[in-house]
């Protein structure tokens, strides 16, 4: 296969770069000081884009690439890709589902456990000398046997629910329709009603316009001052202003967050709070999973430009 010119939107680990550079000529958009000039210089040769779930690809960029044929996303979430702009020109879009599902589910449950039992604070309690000076670490919150709501029973939500079963938790879920494979769990379609009967509410719906602020002020209030909100999906699924106000006023007990509006530059109000866990969008961030994601990004591009079927097409 002749080397095809690919616009690379964000950095990838070295192991992905070595493999990509074997078959493609990469144009690292993220390194350019003057991005418009960078695009002007390479747009005429670019036939593919390699991006990331958190970075996506805007209509403006899509329209600046007259020969673009495929957009390969490193991540399961493609909400940051302007699908309408891609569809208008029959540009293929691929993502990396399944390979990251279980790691993201592990991470969501890990945040629930770590936040409930105060594990991060306890580490500081030991390291700071508080344990010897102040005595026993303050008591925290039991997890097993509590009520958990899963907002969105897709692949990741389903894996989280399975993990919570092992903690003897009372599981309910919200989805567009009842899932026959989930008959052992309660189906509560309305997010507010789901929050009302949850101690923990996981947000696992796909990001995008259809789910923007699905967790609104009313849902947050229904979860309440004893409740914990856990987000491993997209920041856009939560009304972040309502979340911040609820955390500041203690009308929501706690939030464990892996995603933020404007990330990595999150709202500084989060840094003033002691009832949040703040994580750097790392739910899929294990070596194994990221290698599998990178392989899928590459293999989709290689398949397309070799005339073979795409492995994981979105459109
Ligand atoms: C991304 C994610 O890959 O899968 C997704 O959609 O959000 C992450 O796993 C992230 O953007 C890593 O760069």
Coordinates of C-alpha atoms and ligand atoms in Angstrom, one line a residue:
X1 CA 0.0 0.0 0.0
X2 CA 1.4 3.4 -1.0
X3 CA 1.8 5.6 2.1
X4 CA -1.3 7.7 2.6
X5 CA -1.3 11.1 4.2
X6 CA -3.1 11.2 7.5
X7 CA -3.9 14.2 9.7
X8 CA -3.2 13.3 13.3
X9 CA -5.3 15.4 15.7
X10 CA -3.7 14.5 19.0
X11 CA -0.7 12.6 20.4
X12 CA -0.7 8.8 20.6
X13 CA 1.8 6.6 22.6
X14 CA 5.1 5.9 20.9
X15 CA 4.1 2.3 20.2
X16 CA 1.2 3.5 18.1
X17 CA 3.4 6.1 16.3
X18 CA 6.0 3.5 15.2
X19 CA 3.2 1.3 13.8
X20 CA 1.3 4.1 12.1
X21 CA 4.5 5.5 10.5
X22 CA 5.1 2.2 8.8
X23 CA 2.1 2.6 6.5
X24 CA 1.2 6.3 6.7
X25 CA 2.7 9.8 6.4
X26 CA 1.5 11.5 9.6
X27 CA 0.8 15.3 9.8
X28 CA 0.7 16.2 13.5
X29 CA -1.9 18.9 13.7
X30 CA -1.5 19.2 17.5
X31 CA 2.1 20.4 17.2
X32 CA 1.3 23.3 14.9
X33 CA 1.5 26.8 16.4
X34 CA -0.5 28.2 13.4
X35 CA -3.1 25.5 12.8
X36 CA -4.7 27.3 9.9
X37 CA -1.4 27.6 8.1
X38 CA -0.6 23.9 8.9
X39 CA -3.9 22.8 7.4
X40 CA -3.4 25.0 4.3
X41 CA 0.0 23.3 3.9
X42 CA -1.2 19.7 3.9
X43 CA -4.9 19.8 3.1
X44 CA -4.4 18.9 -0.5
X45 CA -2.8 15.5 0.4
X46 CA -4.8 14.4 3.4
X47 CA -7.1 11.4 2.8
X48 CA -7.6 10.3 6.4
X49 CA -7.8 11.6 9.9
X50 CA -6.7 9.9 13.1
X51 CA -8.3 11.5 16.1
X52 CA -9.3 10.7 19.7
X53 CA -12.6 10.3 21.5
X54 CA -12.0 13.5 23.5
X55 CA -10.8 15.5 20.5
X56 CA -13.1 14.5 17.7
X57 CA -13.2 16.5 14.4
X58 CA -15.1 19.7 13.8
X59 CA -17.1 20.6 10.7
X60 CA -14.6 23.4 10.0
X61 CA -11.7 20.9 9.9
X62 CA -13.7 18.4 7.9
X63 CA -14.6 21.0 5.3
X64 CA -10.9 22.2 5.1
X65 CA -9.9 18.7 3.9
X66 CA -11.2 18.3 0.3
X67 CA -9.9 14.7 -0.2
X68 CA -10.9 13.3 3.2
X69 CA -12.3 9.8 3.0
X70 CA -12.1 8.3 6.5
X71 CA -12.0 9.5 10.2
X72 CA -10.6 6.9 12.6
X73 CA -11.4 7.6 16.3
X74 CA -9.2 6.4 19.2
X75 CA -12.1 5.8 21.6
X76 CA -15.6 4.5 21.7
X77 CA -17.1 8.0 22.0
X78 CA -17.4 9.8 18.6
X79 CA -19.7 12.6 19.8
X80 CA -16.9 15.1 19.2
X81 CA -16.9 14.2 15.5
X82 CA -19.4 16.2 13.4
X83 CA -21.1 13.2 11.9
X84 CA -23.5 15.3 9.8
X85 CA -20.5 17.0 8.1
X86 CA -19.0 13.5 7.5
X87 CA -22.2 12.1 6.2
X88 CA -22.7 15.0 3.7
X89 CA -19.5 13.8 1.9
X90 CA -19.8 10.1 2.5
X91 CA -16.7 10.1 4.8
X92 CA -16.4 7.0 6.8
X93 CA -16.0 7.2 10.6
X94 CA -14.7 4.4 12.8
X95 CA -14.2 4.0 16.6
X96 CA -12.8 1.5 19.1
X97 CA -15.7 -0.1 20.9
X98 CA -15.5 -3.3 23.1
X99 CA -11.7 -3.3 23.7
X100 CA -12.1 -0.6 26.4
X101 CA -15.5 -1.6 27.9
X102 CA -14.3 -3.6 30.9
X103 CA -11.5 -1.3 31.8
X104 CA -13.9 1.7 31.9
X105 CA -16.3 -0.4 34.0
X106 CA -13.6 -1.4 36.4
X107 CA -12.6 2.3 36.7
X108 CA -16.1 3.4 37.4
X109 CA -16.5 0.9 40.2
X110 CA -13.1 1.7 41.5
X111 CA -14.1 5.4 41.8
X112 CA -17.3 4.3 43.7
X113 CA -15.3 2.2 46.2
X114 CA -12.4 4.6 46.6
X115 CA -14.7 7.6 47.1
X116 CA -17.0 5.8 49.5
X117 CA -14.2 4.5 51.6
X118 CA -12.1 7.6 51.5
X119 CA -9.0 5.8 50.1
X120 CA -7.3 8.9 48.7
X121 CA -7.7 10.8 51.9
X122 CA -6.6 7.8 54.0
X123 CA -3.3 7.7 52.1
X124 CA -2.7 11.3 53.0
X125 CA -3.8 10.5 56.6
X126 CA -0.9 8.0 56.9
X127 CA 1.7 10.0 54.9
X128 CA 1.0 13.3 56.7
X129 CA 1.5 11.8 60.2
X130 CA -2.2 12.5 61.0
X131 CA -2.7 8.8 62.0
X132 CA -0.2 9.0 64.8
X133 CA -1.1 12.6 65.8
X134 CA -4.9 12.5 65.3
X135 CA -5.7 8.8 65.7
X136 CA -8.1 6.7 63.7
X137 CA -9.1 7.8 60.2
X138 CA -12.8 9.1 60.1
X139 CA -15.3 6.4 59.4
X140 CA -16.7 6.3 55.8
X141 CA -19.5 4.8 53.8
X142 CA -20.4 1.1 53.2
X143 CA -20.8 0.1 49.5
X144 CA -22.0 -3.5 49.5
X145 CA -25.8 -4.0 49.6
X146 CA -26.5 -0.3 48.6
X147 CA -28.8 0.8 45.7
X148 CA -27.1 1.6 42.3
X149 CA -28.7 3.3 39.3
X150 CA -27.1 2.8 35.8
X151 CA -28.1 5.7 33.5
X152 CA -27.6 4.0 30.1
X153 CA -27.3 0.2 29.9
X154 CA -25.0 0.0 26.9
X155 CA -21.8 -2.1 27.0
X156 CA -20.1 -0.1 29.7
X157 CA -23.3 0.3 31.8
X158 CA -23.9 -3.5 31.6
X159 CA -20.4 -4.3 32.7
X160 CA -20.7 -1.9 35.7
X161 CA -24.0 -3.5 36.7
X162 CA -22.5 -7.0 36.5
X163 CA -19.7 -5.8 38.8
X164 CA -22.1 -4.2 41.3
X165 CA -24.0 -7.6 41.4
X166 CA -20.9 -9.0 43.0
X167 CA -21.3 -6.4 45.8
X168 CA -24.8 -7.6 46.4
X169 CA -26.2 -4.2 45.3
X170 CA -29.8 -3.5 44.4
X171 CA -29.5 -2.6 40.7
X172 CA -31.8 -0.4 38.6
X173 CA -31.2 1.0 35.1
X174 CA -32.5 3.6 32.7
X175 CA -32.4 3.1 28.9
X176 CA -34.5 3.9 25.9
X177 CA -36.3 0.6 26.2
X178 CA -36.3 -2.4 28.6
X179 CA -33.5 -4.8 28.0
X180 CA -34.6 -8.5 28.0
X181 CA -31.0 -9.5 28.9
X182 CA -31.3 -7.4 32.1
X183 CA -34.5 -9.0 33.5
X184 CA -32.9 -9.5 36.9
X185 CA -32.6 -5.7 37.3
X186 CA -35.3 -3.0 37.7
X187 CA -36.1 -0.9 34.7
X188 CA -36.8 2.8 35.5
X189 CA -36.8 4.8 32.3
X190 CA -37.0 8.3 33.9
X191 CA -33.6 9.5 35.0
X192 CA -35.0 11.5 37.9
X193 CA -37.0 8.5 39.2
X194 CA -33.9 6.3 38.8
X195 CA -31.8 8.9 40.8
X196 CA -34.5 9.0 43.5
X197 CA -34.0 5.3 44.3
X198 CA -30.2 5.2 44.0
X199 CA -27.4 5.7 46.4
X200 CA -25.0 5.6 43.5
X201 CA -25.9 6.9 40.0
X202 CA -23.5 5.9 37.2
X203 CA -23.7 8.0 34.0
X204 CA -22.9 5.7 31.1
X205 CA -25.0 7.0 28.3
X206 CA -23.4 7.9 25.0
X207 CA -22.4 11.5 24.8
X208 CA -23.9 13.9 22.3
X209 CA -26.8 16.3 21.6
X210 CA -29.5 13.7 22.4
X211 CA -28.2 13.2 25.9
X212 CA -26.9 16.7 26.7
X213 CA -27.6 17.5 30.4
X214 CA -29.6 14.3 30.8
X215 CA -28.4 14.7 34.4
X216 CA -30.0 18.0 35.1
X217 CA -30.8 19.9 38.4
X218 CA -33.9 17.8 39.1
X219 CA -31.9 14.5 38.7
X220 CA -29.1 15.8 40.9
X221 CA -31.6 16.9 43.6
X222 CA -33.3 13.5 43.4
X223 CA -30.0 11.7 44.0
X224 CA -29.7 14.0 47.1
X225 CA -27.3 14.8 49.9
X226 CA -26.6 11.1 50.6
X227 CA -26.1 10.2 47.0
X228 CA -23.0 9.8 44.8
X229 CA -22.9 10.7 41.1
X230 CA -20.2 8.8 39.1
X231 CA -19.4 9.9 35.5
X232 CA -17.3 7.8 33.1
X233 CA -19.1 9.0 30.0
X234 CA -19.0 12.6 28.7
X235 CA -19.2 15.8 30.7
X236 CA -21.9 17.0 28.4
X237 CA -24.3 14.4 29.9
X238 CA -24.3 16.5 33.1
X239 CA -25.4 20.1 33.7
X240 CA -22.1 21.0 35.2
X241 CA -23.3 24.4 36.6
X242 CA -26.2 22.5 38.4
X243 CA -23.7 19.9 39.6
X244 CA -21.3 22.5 41.0
X245 CA -24.1 24.4 42.8
X246 CA -25.4 21.1 44.3
X247 CA -21.9 20.1 45.5
X248 CA -21.2 23.6 46.9
X249 CA -24.6 23.6 48.7
X250 CA -24.3 20.0 49.8
X251 CA -27.6 19.1 48.2
X252 CA -25.6 16.4 46.4
X253 CA -23.4 14.2 48.6
X254 CA -20.5 13.4 46.3
X255 CA -19.4 13.3 42.7
X256 CA -16.7 11.0 41.2
X257 CA -15.8 12.5 37.8
X258 CA -13.5 11.4 35.0
X259 CA -14.7 14.0 32.5
X260 CA -15.2 17.7 32.6
X261 CA -16.4 20.6 30.4
X262 CA -13.4 22.2 28.8
X263 CA -11.0 19.4 29.9
X264 CA -8.2 19.4 30.7
X265 CA -8.9 22.9 31.9
X266 CA -11.7 22.1 34.3
X267 CA -13.8 24.7 36.2
X268 CA -11.7 25.9 39.1
X269 CA -14.7 25.7 41.4
X270 CA -14.2 21.9 41.5
X271 CA -10.8 22.4 43.1
X272 CA -12.4 24.1 46.1
X273 CA -14.6 21.1 46.9
X274 CA -14.0 18.3 49.3
X275 CA -16.9 16.2 48.1
X276 CA -15.5 15.3 44.7
X277 CA -13.1 12.9 43.2
X278 CA -11.3 14.4 40.1
X279 CA -9.8 12.1 37.6
X280 CA -8.0 13.0 34.3
X281 CA -10.2 11.2 31.7
X282 CA -8.3 8.0 32.4
X283 CA -11.1 5.3 32.5
X284 CA -9.8 3.5 29.5
X285 CA -6.2 4.3 30.4
X286 CA -4.5 0.9 30.8
X287 CA -1.6 -0.2 28.6
X288 CA -3.5 -3.3 27.4
X289 CA -6.6 -1.3 26.4
X290 CA -4.8 1.6 24.9
X291 CA -2.7 -0.7 22.7
X292 CA -5.9 -2.4 21.6
X293 CA -7.5 1.0 20.8
X294 CA -4.4 2.1 18.8
X295 CA -4.4 -1.2 16.9
X296 CA -8.0 -0.7 15.9
X297 CA -7.3 2.9 14.8
X298 CA -4.6 1.6 12.6
X299 CA -6.3 -1.5 11.3
X300 CA -9.4 0.5 10.3
X301 CA -7.2 2.9 8.3
X302 CA -5.2 0.1 6.7
X303 CA -8.4 -1.9 5.9
X304 CA -9.9 1.1 4.2
X305 CA -6.9 2.1 2.1
X306 CA -6.4 -1.6 1.1
X307 CA -10.0 -1.9 -0.1
X308 CA -11.0 -4.2 2.7
X309 CA -14.1 -3.9 5.0
X310 CA -13.8 -1.6 8.0
X311 CA -13.5 -3.4 11.4
X312 CA -15.5 -1.1 13.6
X313 CA -17.5 1.4 11.4
X314 CA -19.8 4.1 12.9
X315 CA -20.8 5.4 9.5
Ligands
LIG1 C1 -10.7 8.2 24.8 C2 -12.8 8.0 25.6 O1 -10.1 7.3 24.1 O2 -13.3 6.0 24.6 C3 -13.6 7.2 24.7 O3 -14.5 7.7 24.0 O4 -13.3 8.9 26.1 C4 -11.5 7.6 25.9 O5 -11.3 6.3 26.1 C5 -9.9 9.3 25.3 O6 -10.2 10.3 24.5 C6 -8.4 8.9 25.2 O7 -7.7 9.9 24.5

